[in-house]
Amino acid sequence: MMQDDPVAAFRVEAGEVLDEVEQALLDLGSRLDDATLVNAVFRGLHTVKGSGAMFGFDALAGFTHHCETAFDKVRKGKARASGELVSAVLAACDHMRGLLRAEAGTADDGAGAPILERLARSLEAGEDAPAGATGDARAGGWHLRFRLAPDAMANGVNPLALLAELRELGAGAITALTDAIPPLSELDVGECRIGWAMSLPAAATREAIEDVFLFVLDDMELDLTPLEEGDAARPDVPAGNDAAPPGTPVAARPAERIAEETVRVPAGRLDELMNRVGELVIAQSRLSQIAGHGEDLALRSVSEEIERLAGELRTTMMVLRMVPVANLFGRFRRLVHDLGRETGKQIALVTDGEGTEVDKTVAEALFDPLVHIVRNACDHGIEDDDSRRAAGKPETGTLRLSARQASGQVELTISDDGRGIDLARVRAKAEANGLLAPGAVLPDHELVQLIFQPGFSTAAAVTSLSGRGVGMDVVRRKIEALRGTIDIDSRPGQGTTFTLRIPLTLAIIEGLLVRVGGGHYVLPLGAVEECLELPAETDQRSRGRSLITLRDRLVPFLRLREMFGADGTADPYQKMVVVGAGNSKVGLVVDQIVGSQQTVIKSMSPLHREAAAFAGATILGDGSVALILDIGHLLAVAQPREERLRAVG
Amino acid sequence: MTASILTVDDSASVRMAIRIALSGAGYRVTEASDGADGLNKARGERFDMVVTDLNMPNMDGLTMIREMRRLPNQAGVPIIFVTTESDDGIKAQAKAAGATGWLVKPFQSEQIVRVARKVLGR
C-alpha cells in the first residue's frame, strides 16, 4: 500500500514536480524574461535534487544538481534564458524521469552527459549577450477599469454588449471586480454592481475605447491608463487583497500550495466506492417501488429521503472522480512543442475551457486518441512556413484544443488552421482499397468519414510521427468504447476540426424509462430533447415516410415497436421521444413514457456486445431488466433513411 | 432569434428610412406614429430595442420614454432617442427619463445599424 512505501510516494511526488517544471519551462519559452518562471524551474530542480538524495536516487540527484547549478546562473542574471536553453532543460527533465523510474541506486547510464553538455553550451551563448529586454518588446497598451451606474441596466445598458465590443478591440485578462456587490439580503438584481478591469493592446486608440462607452460615459467611473513599455498587465485585485509585488514570487507559490488541502486516494478505491453507490441506487429504487405500493406513509417518506440521499451521494461520487482537462491539455503542450521542432514548423497551441472537468478514467482513455489526432494535425494538417506564406496565412500555425460541457457530455474539439483533409486523395485511396466504386457519388461529409476505415492512411510516406495508417479507426473505436462520438469537419485550405463528444460519467446516468410492447428501455436523459404524443394523422399517414415536422424542421422517426419486434397490439396514442446529439435528431415512437430515474449502467455480456442498438442494461426497481438504447446508433440508422426520403420527397 | 425593434416617429419617411436600414441588417421592425401609439405597441409586445424621435404630437418622446420605463414587460430594454442637436440639455433630460443612448439626425443607415449592433450585442 502506498503510504507504507516512501520510495513509491517520492516517485509520485517527484513526477509531479517534474511536470510542473516542464509546464514552467514551456511558459518560459514564450516569456523568456519572466523571473517568476525562472525561479519556479529552479525551485523544482532543487526539490528533486534534495529529496532524490534522501531516498537513494543518487544518479538522479547528481544529474539534477548539475542542471540546478546551470539554471542558477540564469536565476542570478549571469546568463540569459533562450529557446535553446529551454529545450535543453526539457530534455534534461525527460532524462530525470527515466532516472526516477529506475531502481534507486542505479548508476547513470551515461545518457546524461550529452544533455549536460548541451545545457552548458546554451548557457554560454546566453552569457555573452548583455542582460536586458529580449527581442519581443512589449508594446504599451492600456489598463482599463470601469464601473457602470447602478441603474444602468434598468436604463437599457447591456454590460455584456460592452464587454463584447471591448473584446473586439482586443481586450484580454478581463477580471470582474466584485467587491461592491452587496450581501444577498440587500441585493437588487436589477442593479449592476460589478466592475471590470482588463488590458487592451496598444493598437486600440483612446477614442475607440471611449467610443464603446459612448452612451454611458457621463454616468460611470472610467479609468483608462496607458501602460509603459515593458509593463506586464497585472491582474486587478480588489482593495484589501493586495497582489504580491513581483519581488516576492517565491513566497507566493508555496503559500498557494499549502492552502489547497487535498488527500491522495488510489483510483482503485474510488472505483470500489462507485460500485457500492451503484448497488445502493439499485436497492433504493426497489425500496421506492415497495414503499410506493404499500400503505405505510412513514415508510414512503423514509424511502423518499433515501432516494434524495442516494442522488446526492451519486453526484458527489461523480464529482470526486472529475479532473479538469487542464491536466490533459498540459501534456499536449510538450508534445506540440516537440512536434514543432521535429517538423520544423511553427505551431502554436491554444487551449480553451481548461477548467472543464471530466471523469478521471475518461481523461486517461482520451489521451492516446488525442495524441494521434494532434500528431496528424501537426504532421499533415499544418503546412510548413513557405506554403503558409504562399496561402496568405500567418507563418505560425494554430492548433486549438477546447473543451466544454453540454447536456451531460463533454465536448472536445481539436482544430487546426492547416490545409484540411485532401478529399481527392481520400477518394483515390478509398477506390484503391475497394471501399468505394469508382464514379460512385458520395457527398463530401460522408467521404471524409472514410478515413475512419481500417488501413486508411493517405500519407505519402509513413512518418515516425503518424504511424502506419492504423490510426483513425482505432481512435474511433476507443472513443466509441467510452460511449462517445467523433465528428470531422474539414474545409480545404482552411483547416480541420475534430469534435469528440463523451458522456460525463460512465457508470450512473439520469435515464428516461419507456415501454415498447412488453419490454422496457432506457434513454439517457441528457440526449432527450422533447416528448410528445404522435398525432394520430401523422401516425396513419406516415406509414412509409416516417418524417415529422417539428417547428419548421423535418425530423425522421423510428417506430421502436417495429425495430424491436414487439408483440401485442400498439397502445392507442403512441408517444414520441425526440433525442439528439450535435445537430442530428431522431424521434423514437414508443407505447408509453414511464418516467425518469437514476439508471445504473451495467455492461452487456460479450455475447450481446454486437447488438449496436444497446449501450448497456440496467435493473429496474421491480428486478426486471431494461436495455439502455445507444443514441448514436439510432441516429445513424435514421439519417440515411431521412436523406433518402428527402430526396424522394 | 431575430431581434425586434420598435421605431417611433411622426414622420412616415423617417420611419421608412429607419425600417429599411434595420430590416436590411436582419432586424424585425415595428413602426409607431407617435408616443401614444408607441406606448400601446410596447404594452402588447416586448421589444429588444426602441428608437424614438422626441418631438411628436399626441405624446412626445420624453413622456413616452418615462411611461415605457414603467411597463414591466419592457424592463431593461435599450431606448435610443433621435435628436437634431448635440445639445447636452436634451441628452441629460432624456437620460433622466430613462433613455439608454442617442442618435444624431441626420444619420446614415450604417450609423443606426451600428448603434443597434452596439446596444444589442448582436
mmCIF file of N, CA and C in Angstrom, chain A residues 152-158 161-162 164-165 211-219, chain B residues 69 75-80 95 98-103 115 117-121:
data_model
loop_
_atom_site.group_PDB
_atom_site.id
_atom_site.type_symbol
_atom_site.label_atom_id
_atom_site.label_comp_id
_atom_site.label_asym_id
_atom_site.label_seq_id
_atom_site.Cartn_x
_atom_site.Cartn_y
_atom_site.Cartn_z
ATOM 1 N N ALA A 152 -27.838 51.567 -14.533
ATOM 2 C CA ALA A 152 -27.540 51.478 -15.965
ATOM 3 C C ALA A 152 -28.376 50.398 -16.639
ATOM 4 N N MET A 153 -28.464 49.219 -16.015
ATOM 5 C CA MET A 153 -29.185 48.124 -16.668
ATOM 6 C C MET A 153 -30.656 48.436 -16.772
ATOM 7 N N ALA A 154 -31.201 49.128 -15.755
ATOM 8 C CA ALA A 154 -32.617 49.481 -15.829
ATOM 9 C C ALA A 154 -32.859 50.418 -17.008
ATOM 10 N N ASN A 155 -31.840 51.205 -17.348
ATOM 11 C CA ASN A 155 -31.980 52.113 -18.471
ATOM 12 C C ASN A 155 -31.530 51.494 -19.767
ATOM 13 N N GLY A 156 -31.465 50.181 -19.823
ATOM 14 C CA GLY A 156 -31.263 49.520 -21.106
ATOM 15 C C GLY A 156 -29.821 49.270 -21.488
ATOM 16 N N VAL A 157 -28.863 49.562 -20.588
ATOM 17 C CA VAL A 157 -27.468 49.318 -20.953
ATOM 18 C C VAL A 157 -27.164 47.840 -20.742
ATOM 19 N N ASN A 158 -26.504 47.221 -21.688
ATOM 20 C CA ASN A 158 -26.188 45.807 -21.596
ATOM 21 C C ASN A 158 -24.676 45.637 -21.401
ATOM 22 N N ALA A 161 -22.848 43.502 -23.864
ATOM 23 C CA ALA A 161 -22.577 44.078 -25.177
ATOM 24 C C ALA A 161 -21.318 44.933 -25.107
ATOM 25 N N LEU A 162 -21.139 45.643 -23.979
ATOM 26 C CA LEU A 162 -19.941 46.475 -23.830
ATOM 27 C C LEU A 162 -18.690 45.594 -23.808
ATOM 28 N N ALA A 164 -18.373 42.683 -25.083
ATOM 29 C CA ALA A 164 -18.156 42.108 -26.414
ATOM 30 C C ALA A 164 -17.424 43.117 -27.299
ATOM 31 N N GLU A 165 -17.836 44.377 -27.213
ATOM 32 C CA GLU A 165 -17.153 45.397 -28.023
ATOM 33 C C GLU A 165 -15.695 45.532 -27.606
ATOM 34 N N ASP A 211 -15.253 55.210 -27.220
ATOM 35 C CA ASP A 211 -16.441 55.120 -28.060
ATOM 36 C C ASP A 211 -17.345 53.966 -27.628
ATOM 37 N N VAL A 212 -16.733 52.926 -27.090
ATOM 38 C CA VAL A 212 -17.535 51.797 -26.610
ATOM 39 C C VAL A 212 -18.515 52.290 -25.552
ATOM 40 N N PHE A 213 -18.044 53.250 -24.759
ATOM 41 C CA PHE A 213 -18.880 53.723 -23.656
ATOM 42 C C PHE A 213 -19.625 54.990 -23.998
ATOM 43 N N LEU A 214 -19.775 55.208 -25.298
ATOM 44 C CA LEU A 214 -20.372 56.447 -25.790
ATOM 45 C C LEU A 214 -21.612 56.886 -25.022
ATOM 46 N N PHE A 215 -22.523 55.945 -24.818
ATOM 47 C CA PHE A 215 -23.810 56.331 -24.240
ATOM 48 C C PHE A 215 -23.789 56.425 -22.730
ATOM 49 N N VAL A 216 -22.743 55.919 -22.125
ATOM 50 C CA VAL A 216 -22.795 55.859 -20.658
ATOM 51 C C VAL A 216 -21.674 56.635 -20.008
ATOM 52 N N LEU A 217 -20.892 57.320 -20.851
ATOM 53 C CA LEU A 217 -19.701 57.997 -20.350
ATOM 54 C C LEU A 217 -19.990 58.961 -19.216
ATOM 55 N N ASP A 218 -21.144 59.609 -19.263
ATOM 56 C CA ASP A 218 -21.435 60.627 -18.260
ATOM 57 C C ASP A 218 -21.734 60.065 -16.896
ATOM 58 N N ASP A 219 -22.228 58.840 -16.839
ATOM 59 C CA ASP A 219 -22.696 58.353 -15.537
ATOM 60 C C ASP A 219 -21.866 57.221 -14.990
ATOM 61 N N ARG B 69 -40.678 53.086 -19.296
ATOM 62 C CA ARG B 69 -39.829 52.534 -18.231
ATOM 63 C C ARG B 69 -40.681 52.007 -17.094
ATOM 64 N N ALA B 75 -38.790 46.072 -19.103
ATOM 65 C CA ALA B 75 -37.691 46.335 -18.161
ATOM 66 C C ALA B 75 -36.354 46.082 -18.835
ATOM 67 N N GLY B 76 -35.463 47.063 -18.735
ATOM 68 C CA GLY B 76 -34.111 46.862 -19.238
ATOM 69 C C GLY B 76 -33.979 46.932 -20.740
ATOM 70 N N VAL B 77 -35.044 47.352 -21.449
ATOM 71 C CA VAL B 77 -34.933 47.435 -22.906
ATOM 72 C C VAL B 77 -34.172 48.702 -23.286
ATOM 73 N N PRO B 78 -33.192 48.619 -24.164
ATOM 74 C CA PRO B 78 -32.469 49.822 -24.568
ATOM 75 C C PRO B 78 -33.376 50.748 -25.382
ATOM 76 N N ILE B 79 -33.390 52.026 -24.997
ATOM 77 C CA ILE B 79 -34.196 53.010 -25.724
ATOM 78 C C ILE B 79 -33.263 54.074 -26.274
ATOM 79 N N ILE B 80 -33.281 54.219 -27.588
ATOM 80 C CA ILE B 80 -32.417 55.207 -28.254
ATOM 81 C C ILE B 80 -33.289 56.355 -28.726
ATOM 82 N N LYS B 95 -31.872 61.135 -20.668
ATOM 83 C CA LYS B 95 -31.289 60.084 -19.829
ATOM 84 C C LYS B 95 -31.978 60.042 -18.485
ATOM 85 N N GLY B 98 -34.867 58.038 -18.680
ATOM 86 C CA GLY B 98 -34.639 56.595 -18.761
ATOM 87 C C GLY B 98 -34.085 56.127 -20.096
ATOM 88 N N ALA B 99 -33.669 57.070 -20.962
ATOM 89 C CA ALA B 99 -33.139 56.642 -22.251
ATOM 90 C C ALA B 99 -31.753 56.042 -22.086
ATOM 91 N N THR B 100 -31.374 55.173 -23.033
ATOM 92 C CA THR B 100 -30.086 54.494 -22.959
ATOM 93 C C THR B 100 -29.034 55.222 -23.778
ATOM 94 N N GLY B 101 -29.396 55.628 -24.999
ATOM 95 C CA GLY B 101 -28.400 56.233 -25.887
ATOM 96 C C GLY B 101 -29.090 57.115 -26.904
ATOM 97 N N TRP B 102 -28.306 57.691 -27.805
ATOM 98 C CA TRP B 102 -28.901 58.625 -28.750
ATOM 99 C C TRP B 102 -28.298 58.463 -30.129
ATOM 100 N N LEU B 103 -28.961 59.100 -31.062
ATOM 101 C CA LEU B 103 -28.539 59.106 -32.459
ATOM 102 C C LEU B 103 -28.757 60.530 -32.943
ATOM 103 N N VAL B 115 -25.387 51.449 -34.191
ATOM 104 C CA VAL B 115 -25.917 51.668 -32.841
ATOM 105 C C VAL B 115 -26.710 50.446 -32.399
ATOM 106 N N ARG B 117 -26.335 47.348 -33.364
ATOM 107 C CA ARG B 117 -25.412 46.254 -33.033
ATOM 108 C C ARG B 117 -24.722 46.508 -31.706
ATOM 109 N N LYS B 118 -24.364 47.737 -31.477
ATOM 110 C CA LYS B 118 -23.637 48.070 -30.247
ATOM 111 C C LYS B 118 -24.510 47.799 -29.033
ATOM 112 N N VAL B 119 -25.752 48.244 -29.153
ATOM 113 C CA VAL B 119 -26.624 48.192 -27.990
ATOM 114 C C VAL B 119 -27.169 46.782 -27.751
ATOM 115 N N LEU B 120 -27.362 46.052 -28.847
ATOM 116 C CA LEU B 120 -27.918 44.719 -28.711
ATOM 117 C C LEU B 120 -26.849 43.669 -28.526
ATOM 118 N N GLY B 121 -25.628 43.993 -28.927
ATOM 119 C CA GLY B 121 -24.577 42.993 -28.818
ATOM 120 C C GLY B 121 -24.682 41.924 -29.890
#
